[in-house]
Amino acid sequence: MKKNSRLKSFFAILLAVSMIFQQSSLTVLATDDTYVEDATATPTPSENEAETYATEGAEPVAEKQEEPQQVQETPAAEQAQEPTEAPAEQPTETPAEQPTEAPAEQPTEAPAAAPTEAPATEPTAAPAEVTEVPAAPEATATPAAEATATPTPEVSASPSETPTPTETPKTSFRYEDSRVVITATAPEDANLPQDAEIKADYIAPGTDRYNAAVAAFNSQLSSQLGLDAENTEAEYVLYDVYFLTADGSRIEPESGNVKVDMSFKEIQKSTVDGDVVNKDVVHLDNEGQAEVVTEYVNTNADGEITSMGFTQDSFSIVGGVTTVQNVAVQTGSSKLSDFITGMTIKVDGKEISSNDKISPSARYDFTISFAETSELVNQGKHIQKNMTFSMPNNLTNWPESGKLYADDNKTVVGDYTINDAGDVSVVFTDEFMQQADKGLVKGNFTFSAEIKNTVTDEVVKITVPGTTIEKEIHVNRDVNLYTEKSASYDEKTGEITYTIITKAENGNATDVKIIDKLGSDLELVKDSQGNEYTLTVDGGTPTPGKFAVTGNGYEVTVGELLKDKTATLVYKARFKDGVLEKIRNGESYSTNNGVVVKGKNGSKDIISNEPSVDIGNNFKNNQWFKKDNAKLVTEGGKTYLEWSFVYNVDGKQPVKGNTVTDTLQDNEYTKFKKGDVIHVKRSDGVEFDITVPADGNTWSYTIGKNSGDNYTDDSLIYKYTFSYKTLVDEAKLDSLIGSVSVKNDVDDGNRNHPGASGSGPLTGKVPNPEKTFISGTQDKMKWRITIHVPAGGMKFFIKDQVRQASDNEDADGWNKWGWIDESSITVTDPGGKIDKTKIKYIQEKGEKCNYLFFGSKTFSGSDIESNKVNSEIEGTGVARDIIIEYETFNKYQNAAGNDVSYKLGALVSNTASGNGWESTAKGYIPGNLQVEKEKAAVYNNAGNEWKTEGNKVSYCITIDKDRIGLGTENVIITDTHSSSLSYVAGSAKLMWAQNVYVNYIHANRNEGEAGWLTDPTVTENGTTILKLDLGKLTQKYNGQNCVYKLYYQMEIDESLITSSDGKVLSNSVVVKANGQEAAGDASFDYVYKKPLFTKEENSKPSASNGYQAGFKITVKYTDDYKNSDGYLEIDDNCTNLKIDYSTFCVKQGEATLVANTDYNVVPTSTGMKILV
């Protein structure tokens, strides 16, 4: 038995006391603590017991119910993505070619050449964070089966045979433009020809192609990219990467994977604030399927992607993606359902009501409205760029993708995709998000769908998940005639073909008649036989005929139509003379075409729905222009903007005689020059050139005027593509900072023909200014801007925005904008042109920002737009750096106009921007050190593992949760704990992390987001005090302070016995940082349960045992629990039960004790007393 100096003896007795009641028997079992087998049964609480007692060695019940507080081991699927170093493939060495002349003596049969194994190239595992991608990168080791040396087969060369020369496949590729440098290495079995080249097209954010790709990635790869977590947003840099042959054809590798490295010369600016928690490379194939193909992704201090690598066997859209957490622009919910305000349902263009009975075959048009309301804003909820929600219930056959519109139902504000499960992913446009930043926004999500066939209710309820919005559709389950109508237009003949399909639902219909109503601006077209329509019933032979003209319209008699059978009526019409001209000029017109079908079911009249088609609207809403953004090209040492646009895009109307005008926004970088060539291509293949008539910002062309633009018939319909270039004045770029976009508009002078716009991006040669956080107090933060001024000076102003990181704990969570302390502004200008008197400060509360304007011209007024134009820094003939420093107040004004201080320890973000440039710095307000202590279910390090189980409990202390910094002195931990706890030597492990969400699993991966530090030093280990020296904690991640996590384990005294409720073991910690005592503290109470005894039911009443119940009591005790007579005394209450004493027994270990010698049983009024 185990001994303890504090106890005279320590033993456990197993009482196996068997008693049979009228419906019960009792077994009492006692054993010493080394007898484990008897304690293996799971305790089952009896009916009268309120407490479950855990046996020795089992986890206490309360602990089993606790959720683990640490992230568990990485799932196998995730681990599989980690880089695995594999042996390099062993090359086979081929023997040198044998000489032609044979030796004097040769054996009759030459032995095969022995295989020679070449030494393997030492593989280099790719680091998780690659800092530089070489121009010709080494191959990255990839998982593979172990390679073995392959013997070279014996080869006999025949002098008469000459091998046919074949082209060696190209394996090395390089591409470079103004934005990116790409290198690629392909295996020979990819069979890429020597004339092949790798190409890449940048896909700009906000374009339709970009938004569609982002929606696909977010919906298909949400969990892999870490977008399932709270407050996360993915930011993408997208390119279309592909291989081209000399003839311009795209090709794919035949087999094998091509390794690609991309290094970005022009880094795409990040538009979100927060911590990068995941980095990947993603690929979208031509079928719309997304996948993760990451080799590596590198980012700069602002979380912007600088380079990336991937390996792929097919090429299309590929991109780098960073997942950002705690994003400032994403406060509140990412669920669009939080913003949904209403839903309308229409059939045949009419909103349904409770009085309408709709066909079960009907297709419904839904409009779901959403809005960012002031109430939601006060809750800290804002529209985000990427949002999700679920489709309404009971629907099917919805579109896979579509557009979201502003509340005018015309302006596109986003794209959506819907998967088969009805999950909707929304990506709003950049323009819409800019409007959202300025104020409240709203819009509509529109789609069409049908009711599921499995839904057979007469009243179908349609609800929007996540909202209280519900609509009822009353479905017609009676005999019904459901009708659909469609129209198509033939541009060559000018004829409109109408198709009407009617179906008998839920039963047979007789006396069926189709009554069509033709608009007054339309006229019927007859065939050569004078027939006006064809009618097909139940898929039979089409029957021609003529309409019966009545006061109701044009009638056709169908007769009987059986259940689920259809009748199809087809006829043609055309516009009357001059109608298209009326539509084109915006005049009123009558081209609507409706239909109704009537019939009978017995004596009951049946009237169908009344669908209609207005073909004239197709021409009214015709897309006239399409214009893409310009591309920057270099030819003959000069730089051009290359433009193009399409006129009469939909090609629905003749355009001869229309005049197209192209206008450049007034700018100083590019103009039209007299004689510039504009190449025109017509949709019928005709091509010709026109020229710009004069220098300036505009030119025009009248369709059909050029000799190459001939028309044989003025009614012919063509669409036109115009392509041209404008020369860029590069000298102007020498003094341009950041970038500008030159706007280009096209129109044809008709107010009913919407024009189009594009822009040409130009990047200046002046480096962007740099923003730096210098220091902070609880009242102010100090910042620096370094401005790089070219020799000739430049136009320049600063828009400055400062705010506390988003905080939803109060009503002002989002709108915490701060201001510059004007008196704190200082200037250092080596050229002596700018001092504080030459800086004009304006506080713009509408935009919630500060402006700094430069030069004497800006002092004339407070108009911001004119000051932007006039603000400039004068040149001195040499380039120089100007340094501006200033402080911002750590406070903001709430809606009531009262000053409110920022929270201590909060992160403050300061963004300076101007024309085409932006720079951000961040700093923490000094505040109280935030410390948290919690139980750790498990942690491991360097192959060792510590778990909370049995009498061991593990802890995790998170230090500096708000990342305010811990100073430059050693950090000391003082742990005050219960005397029943003692430190487990060697268990203290310390790690750094980029944020509080990262834990020991990430540190073990060594992927750059966390890592282990030197083990703490134990400086004191007493009965109730543990002191650990953590050393100097000054780690930085992306320029910001890190969070630290200390793991360690404590052991509970094995002699500790508790009540059934357990015992609270207290444990509190104080952190000394930066030389300050009690800088931060936290505590955790652990409830430990190791009760003296347990009782369980070991046999249940049944017919086979005469309805007797058996019980077992297991007792663990020491001499401390004996009574004054030296007995262990157990009272067992068995009210209303009769004990069968013949079944009673007591065991100690395996030995059965003797009744009346080793123990006694004494009946009592409430049961029995057991004395051992």
CSV table of C-alpha atoms in Angstrom, one decimal, residues 62 100 150 159 207 242 272 276 325 363 373 400 407 441 491 574 592 649 737 801 810 828 838 917 964 979 1003 1052 1100:
chain,number,residue,atom,x,y,z
A,62,ALA,CA,-17.9,17.8,-14.6
A,100,THR,CA,33.0,1.9,-83.2
A,150,THR,CA,16.8,2.5,-62.9
A,159,PRO,CA,24.7,2.0,-88.5
A,207,THR,CA,-14.8,44.3,-63.0
A,242,TYR,CA,-2.0,31.1,-70.0
A,272,VAL,CA,-9.1,46.4,-45.7
A,276,VAL,CA,-3.7,38.4,-42.3
A,325,GLN,CA,-9.5,39.0,-39.6
A,363,ARG,CA,-42.4,30.7,-62.5
A,373,THR,CA,-30.6,51.3,-41.7
A,400,GLU,CA,-26.7,30.0,-60.8
A,407,ASP,CA,-33.1,50.5,-55.5
A,441,VAL,CA,-27.2,52.3,-48.8
A,491,GLU,CA,-32.9,41.0,-87.2
A,574,ARG,CA,-43.8,42.8,-87.4
A,592,ASN,CA,-47.5,44.8,-75.7
A,649,VAL,CA,-23.6,46.3,-78.9
A,737,ILE,CA,2.9,60.8,-57.4
A,801,GLN,CA,-8.1,59.9,-41.7
A,810,ASP,CA,-21.1,50.7,-27.6
A,828,THR,CA,11.4,69.7,-42.2
A,838,LYS,CA,2.6,77.3,-46.0
A,917,TRP,CA,-1.6,57.0,-53.5
A,964,ILE,CA,0.1,47.3,-26.5
A,979,SER,CA,-1.4,24.3,-1.7
A,1003,ALA,CA,3.6,27.5,-33.3
A,1052,ILE,CA,-2.9,17.8,-7.8
A,1100,LYS,CA,-31.3,-4.4,-12.6
